Amino acid sequence: MAENEEIKDTTTQLDSGTYEIIQSRLLKQKTDLQQRLAVLNDERKKVFGSLETRLIANDRINTENNCIARDIVTIGTYSIFGYNVHFGLRTEINLSDVFSIYVFDREGNDGDALRFRESELGLQLITDTTFQTDFENLYKYYRNTIFSKFAIIGNYLHMVFQLSDRVTDIKTFKWLIKEDSLQYVDNRSEHEYKFPPQYDFTWKEAGRDDQRNGVHAHVSILDKVFVETIGGDLTIKVEDNTGDGQGIYREDVMHRDQTLDDGQYRYADLGNIIVLEIKPFQEEPRYFVYNHKIKEVQKIDSIAQAAVLLPDDQGIIFPSGYYLQTGDYNVFPGNAGKLKFQQKIASPNGEDHLYVFYNAQDGLYVLMSYNVIDQVVKTPIICNGFTILEQGELCYFRTEDEQTKHHMLQIWQTPYLKGNIMPSEHQDTMLFKIGNKDIVKAMAQANELITLLNKEDSYGGLYDDIARSSKDILDAYYWLPEEETQQLNLPLAEINKASNAAIDEFEKVKQLRKKAATDTTAISQQATTLFGKIKSTSFNSINDFVALLTQLRTLRGEAIGLYEIRYVDTDFIKDIEDQIVEQNEIISRRAVTFLLDDKALAPYHDAVNEKQKALDETSKVIEIKNLEKEVNQIATDLELLIDIVSNLEIEDTSHSTKIIENISLIFATINQVKAAIKNKVKTVGKKEAQADFAAQLKLIDQSIINYLDIANTPEKCDEFLTKVSIQLEELEGKFADYDEYITEIIEKREEVYAAFDNRKNSLVEARN
């Protein structure tokens, strides 16, 4: 029963008002969902454990010789440290001149902090006679050889050496990894050492069928975004409008005269985002990300190097940052050179993913850690070498400018454990049975939904996306109603219900906002035009002041009226109103100064005299009434001047008194003209009315004769009598001011009644 009452109340609320109520409901449910997710996340961490990323130590690796550190890799419990020693004239290079092996001591020794300690077994991990020979021959026959990096590909370790100045001129030694040991394979596997595909998606090229011709031709990308490189600039538009060259983004191109066919356009459709590769004629490609939900585009140069999809299609990550489906993005400052995507490392909990990019020229790694729940990338780590230990410790170093025996490392605790370790004491719980990865995925989707709920409704199809996203979550996870999972289904169901209601309501809001925007634009244009006119006016006559002050007053009234319109930009309207008031005060003060001149009101004196002369020459009522309107306008203008003078704070009151007295003299003359107009209207009107009345009455007489002649039945007699009566009533209304004519009309009405009555009686008798 209570549930039915709640549904009824909900319906009543929707019927009565609306969009703002729905928005408030969504906000309330969003807060509820966030609180439940926070509790669920805490419980999840208790069951599955949680390793927060934090700095736990700074350490040093000590080498026997001064050297330049290059890379580090962990095999089981051993870490191999690779470096380059420069001995000058010495020709023979030993393994110990390139590699050292260390063990990470978590327990510490003699109270020391966590440290890398040199392995007691020395280089036994990589002791192999064939490898020893291959290693010596390498340095013997290629004197410019340097150790470059370690690479683990599948279950094999590759030791990569660079043979010359070219980074592609390499030699690798291949080892099979067997838990804590290595088995040498060969030195002929350079072809196996390669980077994965640098793009997680397939580029599509726009062809001739996608071209839209016109004055400003462009190429259509899925009919969502439109691009071109003609006319001297690269332009990106959101409207398929070839008549307009404007867009949301533009930048110059080198060759101004190129055509659409000269440019090359490739794209990748990734949901809400479209990755664009635009290559103007004889130039390098330029890269952009366009989000058709928020109608925004970002130029991202590092996509030229690589772009990889984030988990669950949440967006893309590239060497300098990331871009999400929701439009959130971050491009980190700094330049690590030309980078390639090397690998992705996932944490056992499925929550964190480490993306590794590598610069072969400078031997630099860029490490970017992405959290699928928070949907953020932490500040990238730039280093020359890194390794991840069994329990998730990330150890990395930056190479010093000079050779040294002591190499500083930072050690961070991270969630990137080797294996999947879970606390056994929670295996009977509901969360354990559901599984951490499933919970993480659901929480990630819920956070995406919260991100949508935080968006402004200018985000394209916002409520459709909210409704679809909330339904997808409800349909995908059977365990949402459980108490152990905080019954996430409750706020999700309410969000789905409210968002579906908002879809229809928002269409009405869009129309109201469109009207508000149109009216605001119109008033803005009027204000701009009027302010421009004020600047160009010389103010040589009092008429200039009056005309502009009248227009300002009218414009302010229209601006104030806009406050009544829903969704109007009140701050913008207030700004326009303030400008109108400011201009009004400036012109008013100038008008007062101008009015102090004895000749200032001469135009009004002249105008009144002209109206007096015109009155003497007019002989028609319509002309006299038009003249009356002109005289009334002069009076209105003078009232405006009095109003201006009265409302301004004039220090010398004699000035305002003088101006008002001068205006009052003109008013006296105007009142005389008005009285003369009224008298002349009566005189001339009476003559015109007499002729008009006679003509009208004559016309009615002819109608009566005609109707009596054709009234051949009693019914037609009644019909024609009604028509003549209506004509007489109209005539009476037209000459209501003339008593003598009213009497004549009454007599005519009685005459008409008698005539038709006689005609009707005779027809009735004849019929009988």
Coordinates of N, CA and C in Angstrom, one line a residue, residues 490-682:
L490 N 18.7 -0.2 -5.5 CA 17.7 0.8 -5.1 C 17.9 2.1 -5.8
P491 N 19.1 2.8 -5.5 CA 19.3 4.1 -6.2 C 19.4 3.9 -7.7
L492 N 19.9 2.8 -8.2 CA 20.1 2.7 -9.7 C 18.7 2.6 -10.3
A493 N 17.7 1.9 -9.7 CA 16.4 1.8 -10.2 C 15.7 3.2 -10.2
E494 N 15.9 4.0 -9.2 CA 15.3 5.3 -9.1 C 15.9 6.2 -10.1
I495 N 17.3 6.1 -10.3 CA 17.9 6.9 -11.3 C 17.4 6.6 -12.7
N496 N 17.2 5.3 -13.0 CA 16.6 4.9 -14.3 C 15.2 5.5 -14.5
K497 N 14.4 5.4 -13.4 CA 13.0 5.9 -13.5 C 13.0 7.4 -13.8
A498 N 13.8 8.1 -13.0 CA 13.9 9.6 -13.1 C 14.4 10.0 -14.5
S499 N 15.5 9.4 -15.0 CA 16.1 9.8 -16.2 C 15.2 9.5 -17.4
N500 N 14.4 8.4 -17.3 CA 13.4 8.2 -18.4 C 12.3 9.3 -18.4
A501 N 11.9 9.8 -17.2 CA 11.0 10.9 -17.1 C 11.6 12.2 -17.6
A502 N 12.9 12.3 -17.4 CA 13.6 13.6 -17.8 C 13.7 13.7 -19.3
I503 N 13.7 12.5 -20.0 CA 13.9 12.6 -21.5 C 12.8 13.4 -22.2
D504 N 11.6 13.1 -21.9 CA 10.5 13.9 -22.5 C 10.4 15.3 -21.9
E505 N 10.7 15.5 -20.6 CA 10.6 16.8 -20.0 C 11.7 17.7 -20.6
F506 N 12.8 17.2 -20.9 CA 13.9 17.9 -21.4 C 13.7 18.5 -22.7
E507 N 12.9 17.8 -23.6 CA 12.5 18.4 -24.9 C 11.8 19.7 -24.7
K508 N 10.9 19.8 -23.7 CA 10.2 21.0 -23.5 C 11.2 22.1 -23.0
V509 N 12.1 21.7 -22.2 CA 13.1 22.7 -21.6 C 13.9 23.2 -22.8
K510 N 14.3 22.3 -23.7 CA 15.1 22.8 -24.8 C 14.4 23.8 -25.7
Q511 N 13.1 23.7 -25.9 CA 12.4 24.7 -26.6 C 12.3 26.0 -25.9
L512 N 12.1 25.9 -24.5 CA 12.1 27.1 -23.7 C 13.5 27.8 -23.8
R513 N 14.5 27.0 -23.7 CA 15.9 27.6 -23.7 C 16.2 28.2 -25.1
K514 N 15.7 27.6 -26.1 CA 15.9 28.1 -27.5 C 15.2 29.4 -27.6
K515 N 14.0 29.5 -27.1 CA 13.3 30.8 -27.2 C 14.0 31.9 -26.3
A516 N 14.5 31.5 -25.1 CA 15.2 32.4 -24.3 C 16.4 32.9 -25.0
A517 N 17.1 32.0 -25.6 CA 18.4 32.4 -26.3 C 18.1 33.3 -27.5
T518 N 17.0 33.0 -28.2 CA 16.6 33.9 -29.4 C 16.3 35.3 -28.9
D519 N 15.5 35.4 -27.9 CA 15.1 36.7 -27.3 C 16.3 37.4 -26.8
T520 N 17.1 36.7 -26.1 CA 18.3 37.4 -25.6 C 19.2 37.9 -26.7
T521 N 19.4 37.1 -27.8 CA 20.2 37.5 -28.9 C 19.6 38.8 -29.5
A522 N 18.3 38.8 -29.7 CA 17.6 39.9 -30.3 C 17.8 41.2 -29.5
I523 N 17.6 41.1 -28.2 CA 17.8 42.3 -27.3 C 19.2 42.7 -27.3
S524 N 20.2 41.8 -27.4 CA 21.6 42.1 -27.5 C 21.9 42.9 -28.8
Q525 N 21.3 42.4 -29.9 CA 21.6 43.1 -31.2 C 20.9 44.5 -31.2
Q526 N 19.7 44.6 -30.6 CA 19.1 45.9 -30.5 C 20.0 46.9 -29.7
A527 N 20.5 46.4 -28.6 CA 21.3 47.2 -27.7 C 22.6 47.6 -28.4
T528 N 23.2 46.7 -29.1 CA 24.4 47.0 -29.9 C 24.2 48.1 -30.9
T529 N 23.1 47.9 -31.7 CA 22.7 48.9 -32.7 C 22.5 50.2 -32.1
L530 N 21.7 50.3 -31.0 CA 21.4 51.6 -30.4 C 22.6 52.2 -29.8
F531 N 23.5 51.5 -29.1 CA 24.7 52.1 -28.6 C 25.6 52.6 -29.7
G532 N 25.7 51.9 -30.8 CA 26.4 52.4 -31.9 C 25.9 53.7 -32.5
K533 N 24.5 53.7 -32.5 CA 23.9 55.0 -33.0 C 24.1 56.1 -32.1
I534 N 24.2 55.9 -30.8 CA 24.5 56.9 -29.8 C 25.9 57.5 -30.0
K535 N 26.8 56.6 -30.3 CA 28.2 57.1 -30.5 C 28.3 57.9 -31.8
S536 N 27.5 57.6 -32.8 CA 27.7 58.4 -34.1 C 26.8 59.6 -34.1
T537 N 25.9 59.9 -33.1 CA 25.0 61.0 -33.1 C 25.8 62.3 -32.6
S538 N 25.6 63.4 -33.4 CA 26.3 64.6 -33.0 C 25.5 65.4 -32.0
F539 N 24.2 65.2 -31.7 CA 23.4 65.9 -30.8 C 23.4 67.4 -31.0
N540 N 23.0 67.8 -32.3 CA 22.9 69.2 -32.6 C 21.5 69.8 -32.3
S541 N 20.6 68.8 -32.1 CA 19.2 69.3 -31.8 C 18.6 68.5 -30.6
I542 N 17.7 69.2 -30.0 CA 17.0 68.5 -28.8 C 16.3 67.3 -29.3
N543 N 15.9 67.3 -30.6 CA 15.2 66.1 -31.1 C 16.1 64.8 -31.0
D544 N 17.4 65.0 -31.2 CA 18.3 63.9 -31.1 C 18.3 63.3 -29.7
F545 N 18.3 64.2 -28.7 CA 18.2 63.7 -27.3 C 16.9 62.9 -27.1
V546 N 15.8 63.5 -27.5 CA 14.5 62.9 -27.2 C 14.4 61.6 -27.9
A547 N 14.8 61.5 -29.1 CA 14.6 60.3 -29.9 C 15.4 59.1 -29.2
L548 N 16.7 59.4 -28.9 CA 17.5 58.4 -28.3 C 17.0 58.0 -26.9
L549 N 16.6 59.0 -26.1 CA 16.1 58.7 -24.7 C 14.9 57.8 -24.8
T550 N 14.0 58.1 -25.8 CA 12.8 57.3 -25.9 C 13.1 55.9 -26.3
Q551 N 14.1 55.7 -27.2 CA 14.5 54.4 -27.6 C 15.1 53.6 -26.5
L552 N 15.9 54.3 -25.7 CA 16.6 53.7 -24.5 C 15.5 53.2 -23.5
R553 N 14.5 54.1 -23.3 CA 13.4 53.7 -22.3 C 12.7 52.5 -22.8
T554 N 12.4 52.5 -24.1 CA 11.7 51.3 -24.7 C 12.5 50.0 -24.6
L555 N 13.8 50.2 -24.9 CA 14.7 49.0 -24.9 C 14.8 48.5 -23.5
R556 N 14.9 49.4 -22.5 CA 15.0 48.9 -21.1 C 13.7 48.1 -20.7
G557 N 12.6 48.6 -21.2 CA 11.3 47.9 -20.9 C 11.3 46.5 -21.4
E558 N 11.8 46.4 -22.7 CA 11.9 45.1 -23.3 C 12.8 44.2 -22.5
A559 N 14.0 44.7 -22.1 CA 15.0 44.0 -21.4 C 14.4 43.5 -20.0
I560 N 13.7 44.4 -19.3 CA 13.1 44.0 -18.0 C 12.1 42.9 -18.2
G561 N 11.3 42.9 -19.4 CA 10.3 41.9 -19.7 C 10.9 40.5 -19.9
L562 N 12.2 40.5 -20.2 CA 12.9 39.2 -20.5 C 13.1 38.4 -19.2
Y563 N 13.1 39.1 -18.0 CA 13.3 38.4 -16.7 C 12.1 37.4 -16.5
E564 N 11.0 37.6 -17.1 CA 9.8 36.8 -16.9 C 10.0 35.5 -17.7
I565 N 10.9 35.4 -18.7 CA 11.1 34.2 -19.5 C 11.9 33.2 -18.8
R566 N 11.5 32.0 -18.7 CA 12.3 30.9 -18.1 C 13.6 30.6 -18.8
Y567 N 14.6 30.3 -18.0 CA 15.9 29.8 -18.5 C 16.6 30.9 -19.3
V568 N 16.2 32.2 -19.1 CA 16.9 33.3 -19.7 C 18.2 33.5 -18.9
D569 N 19.2 34.0 -19.5 CA 20.5 34.3 -18.8 C 20.3 35.7 -18.1
T570 N 19.9 35.6 -16.8 CA 19.6 36.9 -16.1 C 20.8 37.8 -15.9
D571 N 22.0 37.2 -15.8 CA 23.2 38.0 -15.6 C 23.5 38.8 -16.9
F572 N 23.3 38.1 -18.0 CA 23.5 38.8 -19.3 C 22.5 40.0 -19.5
I573 N 21.2 39.7 -19.1 CA 20.2 40.7 -19.3 C 20.5 41.9 -18.3
K574 N 20.9 41.5 -17.1 CA 21.2 42.6 -16.1 C 22.4 43.4 -16.6
D575 N 23.3 42.9 -17.3 CA 24.5 43.6 -17.8 C 24.0 44.6 -18.9
I576 N 23.1 44.1 -19.8 CA 22.5 45.0 -20.8 C 21.7 46.1 -20.2
E577 N 20.9 45.8 -19.2 CA 20.1 46.8 -18.5 C 21.0 47.8 -17.8
D578 N 22.1 47.4 -17.2 CA 23.0 48.4 -16.6 C 23.6 49.3 -17.6
Q579 N 23.9 48.8 -18.8 CA 24.5 49.6 -19.9 C 23.5 50.6 -20.4
I580 N 22.2 50.2 -20.5 CA 21.1 51.1 -20.9 C 21.0 52.2 -19.9
V581 N 21.0 51.9 -18.6 CA 20.8 52.9 -17.6 C 22.0 53.9 -17.6
E582 N 23.2 53.3 -17.8 CA 24.4 54.2 -17.9 C 24.3 55.2 -19.1
Q583 N 23.9 54.6 -20.3 CA 23.8 55.5 -21.4 C 22.6 56.5 -21.2
N584 N 21.6 56.1 -20.6 CA 20.5 57.0 -20.3 C 20.9 58.2 -19.4
E585 N 21.7 57.9 -18.4 CA 22.1 59.0 -17.5 C 23.1 59.9 -18.2
I586 N 24.0 59.4 -19.0 CA 24.9 60.2 -19.8 C 24.2 61.2 -20.7
I587 N 23.2 60.6 -21.5 CA 22.5 61.5 -22.5 C 21.6 62.5 -21.7
S588 N 21.0 62.0 -20.6 CA 20.1 62.9 -19.8 C 20.9 64.1 -19.4
R589 N 22.1 63.9 -18.8 CA 22.9 65.1 -18.4 C 23.3 66.0 -19.5
R590 N 23.6 65.4 -20.6 CA 24.0 66.2 -21.8 C 22.7 67.0 -22.3
A591 N 21.6 66.4 -22.1 CA 20.3 67.0 -22.6 C 20.0 68.3 -21.7
V592 N 20.2 68.1 -20.4 CA 20.0 69.3 -19.5 C 20.9 70.4 -19.8
T593 N 22.2 70.1 -20.1 CA 23.2 71.1 -20.5 C 22.7 71.8 -21.7
F594 N 22.2 71.0 -22.7 CA 21.8 71.5 -24.0 C 20.6 72.4 -23.8
L595 N 19.7 72.0 -22.9 CA 18.4 72.7 -22.7 C 18.6 74.1 -22.1
L596 N 19.7 74.4 -21.4 CA 20.0 75.7 -20.8 C 20.2 76.8 -21.9
D597 N 20.5 76.3 -23.1 CA 20.6 77.3 -24.2 C 19.2 77.7 -24.6
D598 N 19.0 79.1 -24.8 CA 17.7 79.6 -25.1 C 17.1 79.1 -26.4
K599 N 18.0 78.7 -27.3 CA 17.6 78.2 -28.7 C 17.3 76.7 -28.7
A600 N 17.5 76.0 -27.5 CA 17.4 74.5 -27.5 C 16.0 74.1 -27.8
L601 N 15.0 74.8 -27.4 CA 13.6 74.4 -27.6 C 12.9 75.0 -28.8
A602 N 13.8 75.7 -29.6 CA 13.3 76.3 -30.9 C 12.6 75.3 -31.8
P603 N 13.1 74.0 -31.9 CA 12.5 73.1 -32.8 C 11.0 72.8 -32.4
Y604 N 10.7 72.8 -31.1 CA 9.4 72.6 -30.6 C 8.5 73.7 -30.9
H605 N 9.0 75.0 -30.7 CA 8.2 76.1 -31.0 C 7.9 76.1 -32.5
D606 N 8.9 75.8 -33.3 CA 8.6 75.8 -34.8 C 7.6 74.7 -35.1
A607 N 7.8 73.5 -34.5 CA 6.9 72.4 -34.8 C 5.5 72.7 -34.4
V608 N 5.2 73.4 -33.2 CA 3.9 73.7 -32.8 C 3.3 74.8 -33.8
N609 N 4.1 75.7 -34.2 CA 3.6 76.7 -35.2 C 3.3 76.1 -36.5
E610 N 4.1 75.1 -36.9 CA 3.8 74.4 -38.2 C 2.4 73.7 -38.1
K611 N 2.2 73.0 -36.9 CA 0.9 72.3 -36.7 C -0.3 73.3 -36.8
Q612 N 0.0 74.5 -36.2 CA -1.1 75.5 -36.2 C -1.5 75.9 -37.6
K613 N -0.4 76.1 -38.4 CA -0.6 76.5 -39.8 C -1.3 75.4 -40.6
A614 N -0.8 74.2 -40.3 CA -1.4 73.0 -41.0 C -2.8 72.8 -40.7
L615 N -3.2 73.1 -39.4 CA -4.6 73.0 -39.0 C -5.5 74.0 -39.8
D616 N -5.0 75.2 -40.0 CA -5.7 76.2 -40.7 C -6.0 75.8 -42.1
E617 N -5.1 75.0 -42.7 CA -5.2 74.6 -44.1 C -5.9 73.3 -44.3
T618 N -6.1 72.5 -43.3 CA -6.8 71.2 -43.5 C -8.3 71.4 -43.6
S619 N -8.9 70.5 -44.4 CA -10.4 70.5 -44.6 C -11.0 69.2 -44.4
K620 N -10.2 68.2 -44.0 CA -10.8 66.8 -43.9 C -10.5 66.3 -42.4
V621 N -11.5 65.6 -42.0 CA -11.4 65.1 -40.6 C -10.1 64.1 -40.4
I622 N -9.9 63.3 -41.4 CA -8.8 62.3 -41.3 C -7.5 63.0 -41.2
E623 N -7.3 64.2 -41.9 CA -6.1 64.9 -41.9 C -5.9 65.6 -40.5
I624 N -7.1 66.1 -40.0 CA -7.0 66.8 -38.7 C -6.6 65.8 -37.6
K625 N -7.2 64.5 -37.7 CA -6.9 63.5 -36.6 C -5.4 63.1 -36.7
N626 N -4.8 63.0 -37.9 CA -3.4 62.7 -38.1 C -2.6 63.9 -37.5
L627 N -3.0 65.1 -37.7 CA -2.4 66.2 -37.1 C -2.4 66.2 -35.6
E628 N -3.6 65.7 -35.0 CA -3.7 65.6 -33.6 C -2.7 64.6 -33.0
K629 N -2.5 63.5 -33.7 CA -1.5 62.5 -33.2 C -0.1 63.1 -33.2
E630 N 0.2 63.9 -34.2 CA 1.6 64.6 -34.2 C 1.7 65.6 -33.1
V631 N 0.6 66.3 -32.8 CA 0.7 67.3 -31.7 C 0.8 66.5 -30.3
N632 N 0.1 65.4 -30.2 CA 0.2 64.6 -29.0 C 1.6 64.0 -28.8
Q633 N 2.3 63.7 -29.9 CA 3.7 63.2 -29.8 C 4.6 64.3 -29.3
I634 N 4.4 65.5 -29.8 CA 5.2 66.6 -29.3 C 5.0 66.8 -27.8
A635 N 3.8 66.7 -27.3 CA 3.5 66.8 -25.9 C 4.2 65.7 -25.1
T636 N 4.1 64.4 -25.6 CA 4.8 63.3 -25.0 C 6.3 63.6 -24.9
D637 N 6.9 64.1 -25.9 CA 8.4 64.3 -25.9 C 8.7 65.4 -24.9
L638 N 7.8 66.4 -24.7 CA 8.1 67.4 -23.7 C 7.9 66.9 -22.3
E639 N 6.9 66.0 -22.1 CA 6.8 65.3 -20.8 C 8.0 64.6 -20.5
L640 N 8.7 63.9 -21.5 CA 9.9 63.2 -21.2 C 11.0 64.1 -20.8
L641 N 11.1 65.3 -21.4 CA 12.1 66.3 -21.0 C 11.9 66.7 -19.6
I642 N 10.6 67.0 -19.2 CA 10.4 67.4 -17.8 C 10.7 66.3 -16.9
D643 N 10.4 65.0 -17.2 CA 10.8 63.9 -16.4 C 12.3 63.8 -16.2
I644 N 13.1 64.0 -17.3 CA 14.5 64.0 -17.2 C 15.0 65.0 -16.3
V645 N 14.6 66.3 -16.5 CA 15.0 67.4 -15.6 C 14.7 67.2 -14.2
S646 N 13.5 66.6 -13.9 CA 13.0 66.5 -12.5 C 13.8 65.4 -11.8
N647 N 14.2 64.4 -12.5 CA 14.9 63.2 -11.8 C 16.4 63.4 -11.7
L648 N 17.0 64.4 -12.4 CA 18.4 64.6 -12.3 C 18.7 65.6 -11.1
E649 N 19.8 65.3 -10.4 CA 20.3 66.1 -9.3 C 21.1 67.3 -9.8
I650 N 20.4 68.4 -10.0 CA 21.0 69.6 -10.6 C 21.3 70.6 -9.4
E651 N 22.6 70.9 -9.3 CA 23.0 71.7 -8.1 C 22.3 73.1 -8.1
D652 N 22.3 73.7 -9.3 CA 21.6 75.0 -9.4 C 20.2 74.8 -9.8
T653 N 19.3 74.9 -8.8 CA 17.9 74.7 -9.0 C 17.3 75.7 -10.0
S654 N 17.9 76.9 -10.2 CA 17.4 77.8 -11.1 C 17.4 77.3 -12.5
H655 N 18.4 76.4 -12.8 CA 18.6 75.9 -14.1 C 17.3 75.0 -14.5
S656 N 17.0 74.1 -13.5 CA 15.9 73.2 -13.8 C 14.6 74.0 -13.9
T657 N 14.5 75.0 -13.0 CA 13.3 75.9 -13.0 C 13.1 76.6 -14.4
K658 N 14.2 77.1 -14.9 CA 14.2 77.8 -16.2 C 13.8 76.9 -17.3
I659 N 14.3 75.6 -17.3 CA 14.0 74.7 -18.4 C 12.5 74.3 -18.3
I660 N 12.0 74.0 -17.1 CA 10.6 73.6 -17.0 C 9.7 74.7 -17.4
E661 N 10.0 76.0 -17.0 CA 9.2 77.1 -17.4 C 9.1 77.3 -18.9
N662 N 10.3 77.1 -19.6 CA 10.3 77.2 -21.0 C 9.5 76.1 -21.7
I663 N 9.5 74.9 -21.1 CA 8.7 73.8 -21.7 C 7.2 74.1 -21.4
S664 N 6.9 74.6 -20.2 CA 5.5 74.9 -19.9 C 4.9 75.9 -20.9
L665 N 5.7 76.9 -21.4 CA 5.2 77.9 -22.3 C 4.8 77.2 -23.6
I666 N 5.6 76.2 -24.0 CA 5.3 75.4 -25.2 C 4.0 74.6 -25.0
F667 N 3.9 74.0 -23.8 CA 2.7 73.3 -23.5 C 1.4 74.1 -23.6
A668 N 1.5 75.4 -23.2 CA 0.4 76.3 -23.2 C -0.1 76.4 -24.7
T669 N 0.9 76.6 -25.6 CA 0.6 76.7 -27.0 C 0.0 75.5 -27.5
I670 N 0.6 74.3 -27.1 CA 0.1 73.0 -27.6 C -1.3 72.8 -27.2
N671 N -1.7 73.2 -25.9 CA -3.1 73.1 -25.4 C -4.0 73.9 -26.3
Q672 N -3.6 75.1 -26.7 CA -4.4 75.9 -27.6 C -4.6 75.2 -28.9
V673 N -3.6 74.6 -29.4 CA -3.7 73.9 -30.7 C -4.6 72.7 -30.6
K674 N -4.5 72.0 -29.4 CA -5.4 70.8 -29.2 C -6.9 71.2 -29.2
A675 N -7.1 72.4 -28.5 CA -8.5 72.9 -28.4 C -9.0 73.3 -29.8
A676 N -8.1 73.9 -30.6 CA -8.5 74.3 -31.9 C -8.8 73.0 -32.8
I677 N -8.0 72.0 -32.6 CA -8.2 70.8 -33.3 C -9.6 70.2 -33.0
K678 N -9.9 70.1 -31.7 CA -11.2 69.6 -31.4 C -12.4 70.3 -32.0
N679 N -12.3 71.7 -31.9 CA -13.3 72.5 -32.5 C -13.5 72.3 -34.0
K680 N -12.3 72.2 -34.7 CA -12.3 72.0 -36.1 C -12.8 70.6 -36.5
V681 N -12.5 69.6 -35.7 CA -13.0 68.3 -35.9 C -14.6 68.3 -35.9
K682 N -15.1 69.0 -35.0 CA -16.6 69.1 -34.9 C -17.2 69.8 -36.1

